[in-house]
Amino acid sequence: MKLTRLRIEQFKQFRQPLEIDALEPGLNLFIGANEAGKSTVVAAIRAAFFERHRSGSVDELRPWGDSSASPSVELEFDLGDRHCRLAKSFLHKKRCELQWGGERFDGADAEDKLADLLGFQHASKGVSKAEHWGIPGLLWIAQGTAHDIRAPVVHATDHLRRALNESLGEVASSGGDEVLAKVEAARNELLTASTGAPRAAYADAIKREAALAARLAETEAEIATYRRQVDSLAALRREQAADEADKPWLDFRAKEQDAAARLAAIQDVERELAAARQQAGQFDERLKLLRHQLDTYAGQARDAGQRRAALATARERLAEATVRAEEWQRQHADAVARFDAARQRLRSARLEDTRRSLAARLAELRQKAGDTAARLAAAEAADLALRDLRKQAAATEIAEADLARLREQQRGLDEIRIQLAAAATRLRFALDDGRTLTIGDETVSGSGERQLVDATVIALPGLGRLAIAPGGLDLPALRRAAAELGDRQAALLQRLGLASADAAEARHRAWRLLDGDIRAATASLKTLAPGGLDALRGERDAQDARAGETAGALAQLPPAEATDATGVAAAEGAEEAARHAVEQLAGQLSQARIAVANADAACAAAIREAAAAEALLDAPERAARLAAANAGLTDTLAQQAAVAARIDALVRQIEAARPDFLKQDVERYRRSAEQHEKRFAERRDGLLKLDVELQAAGALGLDERLAEIGRDLAQARRRTAELGRRAAALDRLLTLLRAKRRTLTLRLQAPLQKHLNRYLQLLFPQASLEIDENLSPGPLTRAGSQGPESGDFETLSFGAREQMGVISRLAYADLLKEAGRPTLLILDDALVHSDATRLAQMKRVLFDAATRHQILLFSCHPENWRDLGVSARSLENLRNLP
């Protein structure tokens, strides 16, 4: 397939028609920046073939914001020995026409014909998708998809096999597929497709066999249990009779009561011990209280001495704080005076700075007002010139419709004159000297030529007359049409006040020159007065007003004072330093005053505390209380010793009785009695239950049921074995058929492998790429530093996958060409991730493939393809062509 011409109109960004013709049969390189329309051209080719012309889901084809557009694509191409032309329009003007050699197809017939010829299919509804694109979807690489090869191959596999059916029919034939499908379906009825596990009837048979085997085991277990229970019943009856005669729980109850009595006696001793310990604790608390009272009296004497020393220290600290506070007060007063002086200097500096600022502002405003006034004068002059140019343009302007009508009339008159000249009968004559003849009303002599457009009589002196009527076109009708058209032109020229159509063209050229001058004058005026003359006047007035306000503010300032010319920044720094000093000294003064107040408060508190301590020592009842506390301490110590001796005696008595063991004996004998009574009752109930169960089990007929289950299990095992043999046979047959199919598939892969290796050696010398049964690329094996290395296609780098994707498509194209199928390769911004070395190798590959196929290469990197051996065509230049 060789594309020769392409025309796009109202298609995405191409609102105006874009035509590309004279396409080469080999490489065709198209370059352009981003958004230049490269992908749009590719999308137009895809839409022309893949999209149904009556589809309502292709709104994305129309230009943005143009809801009335009807995208259209027109292609001319050679397919075999036939020249084809495809014209397709979408949305508002839906049509499709295909001219295939001498045959013509319209609408859906044309689309179906193309799908059959090129090997793809249309979507049943909605827009076309990748799974419909078949062979073109494999060979036409969209932007950013060169690395993705598996999905396009899967979508094109059926078309590839049909295309190669003539040379390898047994591989692609439907008969072998049908047998394989039937065997696989029969096998999959008994085994799962993925794991080969039993399913359906086979799985049900296995489950039934397992269920019957489980039921058989359960029945056998029930029979064994029945026999064990018969033996257990006799043993239980013997044990029950022995316990009923001995009644062992009565002995345990008597032992429990004896241990409980001894435990109660020792518990009385424990309560007496607790009371003694409580009394000892009371003596301990009283001793603590008496000792604390004596310590308090001793502490009061020590505290009085400490209070007297603390009072002397507080008076010394108060005197020191008062002296420091007076010194900070003096320093603070000096700092306040310095701060007032610095603040006055700052006010003077700021006033002088304001005066200088206003003076500079006034000079600047007056300068701007002068500039604005000058610009206003220039703008007024430009506005006057612009109005004059517009008057001249209005006087020379010709309506576009009138000019177009004049041009159309002139073209009509010229065409009629040409037709008259072509249809006229040419009469050439050469008369001897002295001879004449009459042509119509004209007498001629000598030699010459006349064009006869009307029936004309030629008088031959001495011979007679010849009547000549020119043939061919209806010349009188042409003359009438010329006269009528000339009258309309004359009327239009008279209405416009012009002498001829050339005068109209000259007047139009003059108007265009004036229009250019008007645009230049308008731009100049816009530069001088962007907001208009009124805005410029307002700006001038506003600047004059601001200058007046500034002059008034300057005049209102007080007269300048003689200063030391200290700057505002320096004055502000001095004022800030003075303020900081005042604040620091104020803080120090405040802290000193607080220290004086604290020292005074501490001194007053020390006086009060010393007086209180002396009052406690001088209290009259203090000596009597001290003597009573010493006597109470002696009595309490004697009582505490007597109670301690009694506690020791009670503890020894309790330890000898071991009450913890007595508690355990009571619990042990109680539990033993309860357990024997409980076991006797449970055994009695169990004997009744077991007797009933054995009677019921004997009535169930366990042996008869065991025989029935054994019979059913034998039948289930025979059914399972039968289905297992069938499943194994079908699985083996399917394995053999698939092996045969793989052998035949290798014959299909061989030609593709040959073409793929041809390109692969240019990129990876001594490398090989496997092809699976779906004709998709498999693992790549190539030379490595440690010997041959192999890896999946997906593990390659992105750039390497791009390169492998391109050469794989070239191999598919060679395979299709050998089978006599049409090929066209489109590469939209492919190989953008290739380094310089690999890109050079890929150029050799593309140049070689272009000797067998037409390749359309679109790129936004023209510098990468300068050595491709073909001239690049710029889409920007193609768009600018008329």
mmCIF file of N, CA, C and O in Angstrom, residues 301-373:
data_model
loop_
_atom_site.group_PDB
_atom_site.id
_atom_site.type_symbol
_atom_site.label_atom_id
_atom_site.label_comp_id
_atom_site.label_asym_id
_atom_site.label_seq_id
_atom_site.Cartn_x
_atom_site.Cartn_y
_atom_site.Cartn_z
ATOM 1 N N ALA A 301 13.178 25.861 121.869
ATOM 2 C CA ALA A 301 14.356 26.551 122.400
ATOM 3 C C ALA A 301 15.338 26.856 121.271
ATOM 4 O O ALA A 301 15.900 27.951 121.179
ATOM 5 N N ARG A 302 15.544 25.848 120.346
ATOM 6 C CA ARG A 302 16.456 26.101 119.229
ATOM 7 C C ARG A 302 15.904 27.154 118.288
ATOM 8 O O ARG A 302 16.632 27.999 117.774
ATOM 9 N N ASP A 303 14.605 27.148 118.060
ATOM 10 C CA ASP A 303 13.987 28.095 117.134
ATOM 11 C C ASP A 303 14.112 29.528 117.632
ATOM 12 O O ASP A 303 14.296 30.452 116.850
ATOM 13 N N ALA A 304 14.017 29.734 118.930
ATOM 14 C CA ALA A 304 14.134 31.098 119.466
ATOM 15 C C ALA A 304 15.506 31.677 119.154
ATOM 16 O O ALA A 304 15.634 32.852 118.757
ATOM 17 N N GLY A 305 16.592 30.867 119.329
ATOM 18 C CA GLY A 305 17.921 31.359 119.002
ATOM 19 C C GLY A 305 18.061 31.678 117.516
ATOM 20 O O GLY A 305 18.663 32.678 117.127
ATOM 21 N N GLN A 306 17.486 30.812 116.629
ATOM 22 C CA GLN A 306 17.576 31.049 115.170
ATOM 23 C C GLN A 306 16.809 32.309 114.776
ATOM 24 O O GLN A 306 17.247 33.054 113.892
ATOM 25 N N ARG A 307 15.687 32.582 115.443
ATOM 26 C CA ARG A 307 14.903 33.774 115.100
ATOM 27 C C ARG A 307 15.656 35.042 115.462
ATOM 28 O O ARG A 307 15.582 36.043 114.728
ATOM 29 N N ARG A 308 16.362 35.039 116.578
ATOM 30 C CA ARG A 308 17.138 36.214 116.956
ATOM 31 C C ARG A 308 18.241 36.480 115.927
ATOM 32 O O ARG A 308 18.483 37.625 115.516
ATOM 33 N N ALA A 309 18.943 35.429 115.447
ATOM 34 C CA ALA A 309 19.986 35.609 114.419
ATOM 35 C C ALA A 309 19.395 36.075 113.086
ATOM 36 O O ALA A 309 19.947 36.940 112.396
ATOM 37 N N ALA A 310 18.225 35.544 112.705
ATOM 38 C CA ALA A 310 17.581 35.942 111.449
ATOM 39 C C ALA A 310 17.141 37.391 111.476
ATOM 40 O O ALA A 310 17.199 38.102 110.465
ATOM 41 N N LEU A 311 16.748 37.914 112.653
ATOM 42 C CA LEU A 311 16.325 39.321 112.756
ATOM 43 C C LEU A 311 17.501 40.248 112.497
ATOM 44 O O LEU A 311 17.381 41.246 111.772
ATOM 45 N N ALA A 312 18.666 39.921 113.037
ATOM 46 C CA ALA A 312 19.841 40.765 112.805
ATOM 47 C C ALA A 312 20.223 40.770 111.314
ATOM 48 O O ALA A 312 20.532 41.821 110.736
ATOM 49 N N THR A 313 20.160 39.610 110.671
ATOM 50 C CA THR A 313 20.495 39.527 109.230
ATOM 51 C C THR A 313 19.509 40.331 108.397
ATOM 52 O O THR A 313 19.895 41.040 107.447
ATOM 53 N N ALA A 314 18.209 40.277 108.685
ATOM 54 C CA ALA A 314 17.188 41.011 107.927
ATOM 55 C C ALA A 314 17.400 42.509 108.024
ATOM 56 O O ALA A 314 17.211 43.251 107.049
ATOM 57 N N ARG A 315 17.812 43.017 109.209
ATOM 58 C CA ARG A 315 18.041 44.464 109.351
ATOM 59 C C ARG A 315 19.241 44.915 108.511
ATOM 60 O O ARG A 315 19.220 45.996 107.898
ATOM 61 N N GLU A 316 20.293 44.089 108.425
ATOM 62 C CA GLU A 316 21.458 44.423 107.592
ATOM 63 C C GLU A 316 21.057 44.475 106.109
ATOM 64 O O GLU A 316 21.465 45.382 105.380
ATOM 65 N N ARG A 317 20.302 43.509 105.635
ATOM 66 C CA ARG A 317 19.881 43.473 104.220
ATOM 67 C C ARG A 317 18.982 44.658 103.864
ATOM 68 O O ARG A 317 19.066 45.198 102.759
ATOM 69 N N LEU A 318 18.143 45.108 104.793
ATOM 70 C CA LEU A 318 17.278 46.267 104.518
ATOM 71 C C LEU A 318 18.108 47.513 104.317
ATOM 72 O O LEU A 318 17.844 48.321 103.398
ATOM 73 N N ALA A 319 19.161 47.679 105.116
ATOM 74 C CA ALA A 319 20.017 48.868 104.974
ATOM 75 C C ALA A 319 20.743 48.840 103.629
ATOM 76 O O ALA A 319 20.826 49.863 102.929
ATOM 77 N N GLU A 320 21.251 47.663 103.220
ATOM 78 C CA GLU A 320 21.961 47.565 101.930
ATOM 79 C C GLU A 320 21.016 47.840 100.758
ATOM 80 O O GLU A 320 21.375 48.545 99.808
ATOM 81 N N ALA A 321 19.806 47.313 100.766
ATOM 82 C CA ALA A 321 18.850 47.536 99.674
ATOM 83 C C ALA A 321 18.465 48.986 99.559
ATOM 84 O O ALA A 321 18.275 49.525 98.454
ATOM 85 N N THR A 322 18.349 49.707 100.674
ATOM 86 C CA THR A 322 17.977 51.132 100.640
ATOM 87 C C THR A 322 19.070 51.940 99.966
ATOM 88 O O THR A 322 18.797 52.837 99.149
ATOM 89 N N VAL A 323 20.330 51.640 100.243
ATOM 90 C CA VAL A 323 21.446 52.371 99.623
ATOM 91 C C VAL A 323 21.456 52.131 98.105
ATOM 92 O O VAL A 323 21.619 53.072 97.304
ATOM 93 N N ARG A 324 21.271 50.872 97.649
ATOM 94 C CA ARG A 324 21.271 50.575 96.206
ATOM 95 C C ARG A 324 20.112 51.261 95.498
ATOM 96 O O ARG A 324 20.257 51.768 94.385
ATOM 97 N N ALA A 325 18.951 51.328 96.116
ATOM 98 C CA ALA A 325 17.796 51.968 95.486
ATOM 99 C C ALA A 325 18.028 53.457 95.278
ATOM 100 O O ALA A 325 17.653 54.020 94.236
ATOM 101 N N GLU A 326 18.648 54.106 96.217
ATOM 102 C CA GLU A 326 18.926 55.546 96.066
ATOM 103 C C GLU A 326 19.890 55.786 94.913
ATOM 104 O O GLU A 326 19.735 56.749 94.149
ATOM 105 N N GLU A 327 20.911 54.912 94.732
ATOM 106 C CA GLU A 327 21.863 55.075 93.621
ATOM 107 C C GLU A 327 21.170 54.875 92.269
ATOM 108 O O GLU A 327 21.386 55.649 91.329
ATOM 109 N N TRP A 328 20.307 53.842 92.140
ATOM 110 C CA TRP A 328 19.581 53.627 90.878
ATOM 111 C C TRP A 328 18.624 54.780 90.579
ATOM 112 O O TRP A 328 18.411 55.120 89.421
ATOM 113 N N GLN A 329 18.062 55.411 91.592
ATOM 114 C CA GLN A 329 17.157 56.558 91.382
ATOM 115 C C GLN A 329 17.918 57.711 90.738
ATOM 116 O O GLN A 329 17.428 58.367 89.832
ATOM 117 N N ARG A 330 19.136 57.987 91.220
ATOM 118 C CA ARG A 330 19.942 59.072 90.650
ATOM 119 C C ARG A 330 20.297 58.783 89.184
ATOM 120 O O ARG A 330 20.146 59.650 88.320
ATOM 121 N N GLN A 331 20.747 57.557 88.867
ATOM 122 C CA GLN A 331 21.113 57.205 87.486
ATOM 123 C C GLN A 331 19.894 57.258 86.562
ATOM 124 O O GLN A 331 20.002 57.696 85.414
ATOM 125 N N HIS A 332 18.745 56.879 87.024
ATOM 126 C CA HIS A 332 17.531 56.930 86.196
ATOM 127 C C HIS A 332 17.162 58.355 85.837
ATOM 128 O O HIS A 332 16.749 58.645 84.703
ATOM 129 N N ALA A 333 17.277 59.288 86.773
ATOM 130 C CA ALA A 333 16.965 60.698 86.492
ATOM 131 C C ALA A 333 17.887 61.248 85.409
ATOM 132 O O ALA A 333 17.452 61.982 84.504
ATOM 133 N N ASP A 334 19.196 60.914 85.476
ATOM 134 C CA ASP A 334 20.135 61.366 84.437
ATOM 135 C C ASP A 334 19.755 60.788 83.070
ATOM 136 O O ASP A 334 19.805 61.484 82.047
ATOM 137 N N ALA A 335 19.374 59.517 82.999
ATOM 138 C CA ALA A 335 19.007 58.883 81.730
ATOM 139 C C ALA A 335 17.749 59.509 81.140
ATOM 140 O O ALA A 335 17.633 59.685 79.927
ATOM 141 N N VAL A 336 16.776 59.884 81.973
ATOM 142 C CA VAL A 336 15.547 60.531 81.489
ATOM 143 C C VAL A 336 15.882 61.873 80.853
ATOM 144 O O VAL A 336 15.338 62.245 79.803
ATOM 145 N N ALA A 337 16.798 62.626 81.449
ATOM 146 C CA ALA A 337 17.188 63.920 80.870
ATOM 147 C C ALA A 337 17.843 63.720 79.511
ATOM 148 O O ALA A 337 17.560 64.453 78.548
ATOM 149 N N ARG A 338 18.750 62.725 79.393
ATOM 150 C CA ARG A 338 19.390 62.456 78.094
ATOM 151 C C ARG A 338 18.351 62.008 77.055
ATOM 152 O O ARG A 338 18.436 62.374 75.887
ATOM 153 N N PHE A 339 17.345 61.236 77.430
ATOM 154 C CA PHE A 339 16.309 60.776 76.508
ATOM 155 C C PHE A 339 15.465 61.936 75.972
ATOM 156 O O PHE A 339 15.143 62.001 74.781
ATOM 157 N N ASP A 340 15.135 62.912 76.835
ATOM 158 C CA ASP A 340 14.359 64.087 76.384
ATOM 159 C C ASP A 340 15.146 64.876 75.352
ATOM 160 O O ASP A 340 14.587 65.331 74.333
ATOM 161 N N ALA A 341 16.455 65.037 75.570
ATOM 162 C CA ALA A 341 17.274 65.772 74.600
ATOM 163 C C ALA A 341 17.337 65.019 73.262
ATOM 164 O O ALA A 341 17.225 65.619 72.181
ATOM 165 N N ALA A 342 17.512 63.685 73.291
ATOM 166 C CA ALA A 342 17.575 62.899 72.054
ATOM 167 C C ALA A 342 16.244 62.942 71.305
ATOM 168 O O ALA A 342 16.217 62.995 70.073
ATOM 169 N N ARG A 343 15.139 62.950 72.006
ATOM 170 C CA ARG A 343 13.829 63.001 71.347
ATOM 171 C C ARG A 343 13.626 64.332 70.640
ATOM 172 O O ARG A 343 13.058 64.391 69.544
ATOM 173 N N GLN A 344 14.092 65.424 71.251
ATOM 174 C CA GLN A 344 13.965 66.741 70.607
ATOM 175 C C GLN A 344 14.803 66.769 69.324
ATOM 176 O O GLN A 344 14.355 67.296 68.295
ATOM 177 N N ARG A 345 16.052 66.223 69.377
ATOM 178 C CA ARG A 345 16.884 66.191 68.167
ATOM 179 C C ARG A 345 16.204 65.343 67.068
ATOM 180 O O ARG A 345 16.277 65.671 65.892
ATOM 181 N N LEU A 346 15.528 64.251 67.416
ATOM 182 C CA LEU A 346 14.849 63.403 66.427
ATOM 183 C C LEU A 346 13.694 64.154 65.763
ATOM 184 O O LEU A 346 13.491 64.058 64.545
ATOM 185 N N ARG A 347 12.933 64.945 66.541
ATOM 186 C CA ARG A 347 11.833 65.726 65.935
ATOM 187 C C ARG A 347 12.383 66.714 64.917
ATOM 188 O O ARG A 347 11.821 66.886 63.829
ATOM 189 N N SER A 348 13.483 67.370 65.251
ATOM 190 C CA SER A 348 14.071 68.344 64.313
ATOM 191 C C SER A 348 14.562 67.647 63.041
ATOM 192 O O SER A 348 14.348 68.127 61.918
ATOM 193 N N ALA A 349 15.206 66.471 63.185
ATOM 194 C CA ALA A 349 15.731 65.744 62.016
ATOM 195 C C ALA A 349 14.592 65.266 61.112
ATOM 196 O O ALA A 349 14.678 65.341 59.886
ATOM 197 N N ARG A 350 13.516 64.789 61.719
ATOM 198 C CA ARG A 350 12.375 64.335 60.902
ATOM 199 C C ARG A 350 11.713 65.479 60.155
ATOM 200 O O ARG A 350 11.273 65.320 59.011
ATOM 201 N N LEU A 351 11.611 66.665 60.792
ATOM 202 C CA LEU A 351 11.014 67.827 60.117
ATOM 203 C C LEU A 351 11.855 68.225 58.913
ATOM 204 O O LEU A 351 11.324 68.491 57.828
ATOM 205 N N GLU A 352 13.173 68.221 59.070
ATOM 206 C CA GLU A 352 14.048 68.590 57.951
ATOM 207 C C GLU A 352 13.965 67.532 56.833
ATOM 208 O O GLU A 352 13.957 67.869 55.642
ATOM 209 N N ASP A 353 13.851 66.249 57.205
ATOM 210 C CA ASP A 353 13.726 65.191 56.198
ATOM 211 C C ASP A 353 12.424 65.316 55.416
ATOM 212 O O ASP A 353 12.393 65.122 54.208
ATOM 213 N N THR A 354 11.350 65.683 56.104
ATOM 214 C CA THR A 354 10.058 65.890 55.425
ATOM 215 C C THR A 354 10.155 67.040 54.438
ATOM 216 O O THR A 354 9.617 66.983 53.313
ATOM 217 N N ARG A 355 10.866 68.132 54.846
ATOM 218 C CA ARG A 355 11.000 69.297 53.951
ATOM 219 C C ARG A 355 11.740 68.887 52.671
ATOM 220 O O ARG A 355 11.332 69.235 51.561
ATOM 221 N N ARG A 356 12.871 68.123 52.818
ATOM 222 C CA ARG A 356 13.619 67.695 51.638
ATOM 223 C C ARG A 356 12.780 66.750 50.762
ATOM 224 O O ARG A 356 12.802 66.844 49.543
ATOM 225 N N SER A 357 12.016 65.827 51.374
ATOM 226 C CA SER A 357 11.198 64.888 50.620
ATOM 227 C C SER A 357 10.128 65.598 49.813
ATOM 228 O O SER A 357 9.884 65.281 48.645
ATOM 229 N N LEU A 358 9.461 66.596 50.455
ATOM 230 C CA LEU A 358 8.408 67.343 49.744
ATOM 231 C C LEU A 358 9.002 68.135 48.588
ATOM 232 O O LEU A 358 8.401 68.246 47.507
ATOM 233 N N ALA A 359 10.187 68.718 48.785
ATOM 234 C CA ALA A 359 10.812 69.488 47.710
ATOM 235 C C ALA A 359 11.148 68.579 46.521
ATOM 236 O O ALA A 359 10.897 68.920 45.361
ATOM 237 N N ALA A 360 11.702 67.388 46.810
ATOM 238 C CA ALA A 360 12.013 66.461 45.718
ATOM 239 C C ALA A 360 10.745 65.983 45.031
ATOM 240 O O ALA A 360 10.697 65.840 43.810
ATOM 241 N N ARG A 361 9.699 65.705 45.813
ATOM 242 C CA ARG A 361 8.422 65.265 45.236
ATOM 243 C C ARG A 361 7.834 66.341 44.345
ATOM 244 O O ARG A 361 7.309 66.045 43.264
ATOM 245 N N LEU A 362 7.924 67.606 44.784
ATOM 246 C CA LEU A 362 7.395 68.708 43.978
ATOM 247 C C LEU A 362 8.137 68.808 42.659
ATOM 248 O O LEU A 362 7.518 68.971 41.586
ATOM 249 N N ALA A 363 9.473 68.678 42.678
ATOM 250 C CA ALA A 363 10.241 68.743 41.428
ATOM 251 C C ALA A 363 9.872 67.587 40.496
ATOM 252 O O ALA A 363 9.713 67.764 39.283
ATOM 253 N N GLU A 364 9.692 66.386 41.085
ATOM 254 C CA GLU A 364 9.331 65.226 40.258
ATOM 255 C C GLU A 364 7.962 65.394 39.621
ATOM 256 O O GLU A 364 7.766 65.106 38.430
ATOM 257 N N LEU A 365 6.983 65.924 40.410
ATOM 258 C CA LEU A 365 5.621 66.107 39.877
ATOM 259 C C LEU A 365 5.610 67.153 38.775
ATOM 260 O O LEU A 365 4.907 66.997 37.769
ATOM 261 N N ARG A 366 6.373 68.213 38.953
ATOM 262 C CA ARG A 366 6.416 69.251 37.899
ATOM 263 C C ARG A 366 7.047 68.693 36.623
ATOM 264 O O ARG A 366 6.611 69.002 35.514
ATOM 265 N N GLN A 367 8.094 67.825 36.791
ATOM 266 C CA GLN A 367 8.725 67.210 35.616
ATOM 267 C C GLN A 367 7.721 66.308 34.887
ATOM 268 O O GLN A 367 7.587 66.340 33.656
ATOM 269 N N LYS A 368 6.969 65.464 35.663
ATOM 270 C CA LYS A 368 5.987 64.576 35.053
ATOM 271 C C LYS A 368 4.871 65.359 34.377
ATOM 272 O O LYS A 368 4.389 64.978 33.301
ATOM 273 N N ALA A 369 4.444 66.460 35.009
ATOM 274 C CA ALA A 369 3.382 67.280 34.407
ATOM 275 C C ALA A 369 3.845 67.848 33.073
ATOM 276 O O ALA A 369 3.087 67.895 32.093
ATOM 277 N N GLY A 370 5.136 68.270 33.014
ATOM 278 C CA GLY A 370 5.657 68.794 31.749
ATOM 279 C C GLY A 370 5.720 67.708 30.683
ATOM 280 O O GLY A 370 5.343 67.947 29.525
ATOM 281 N N ASP A 371 6.170 66.500 31.074
ATOM 282 C CA ASP A 371 6.231 65.397 30.109
ATOM 283 C C ASP A 371 4.839 65.032 29.607
ATOM 284 O O ASP A 371 4.639 64.779 28.421
ATOM 285 N N THR A 372 3.875 65.010 30.518
ATOM 286 C CA THR A 372 2.500 64.656 30.120
ATOM 287 C C THR A 372 1.928 65.701 29.185
ATOM 288 O O THR A 372 1.214 65.374 28.222
ATOM 289 N N ALA A 373 2.200 66.962 29.449
ATOM 290 C CA ALA A 373 1.700 68.027 28.571
ATOM 291 C C ALA A 373 2.290 67.882 27.169
ATOM 292 O O ALA A 373 1.577 68.029 26.166
#
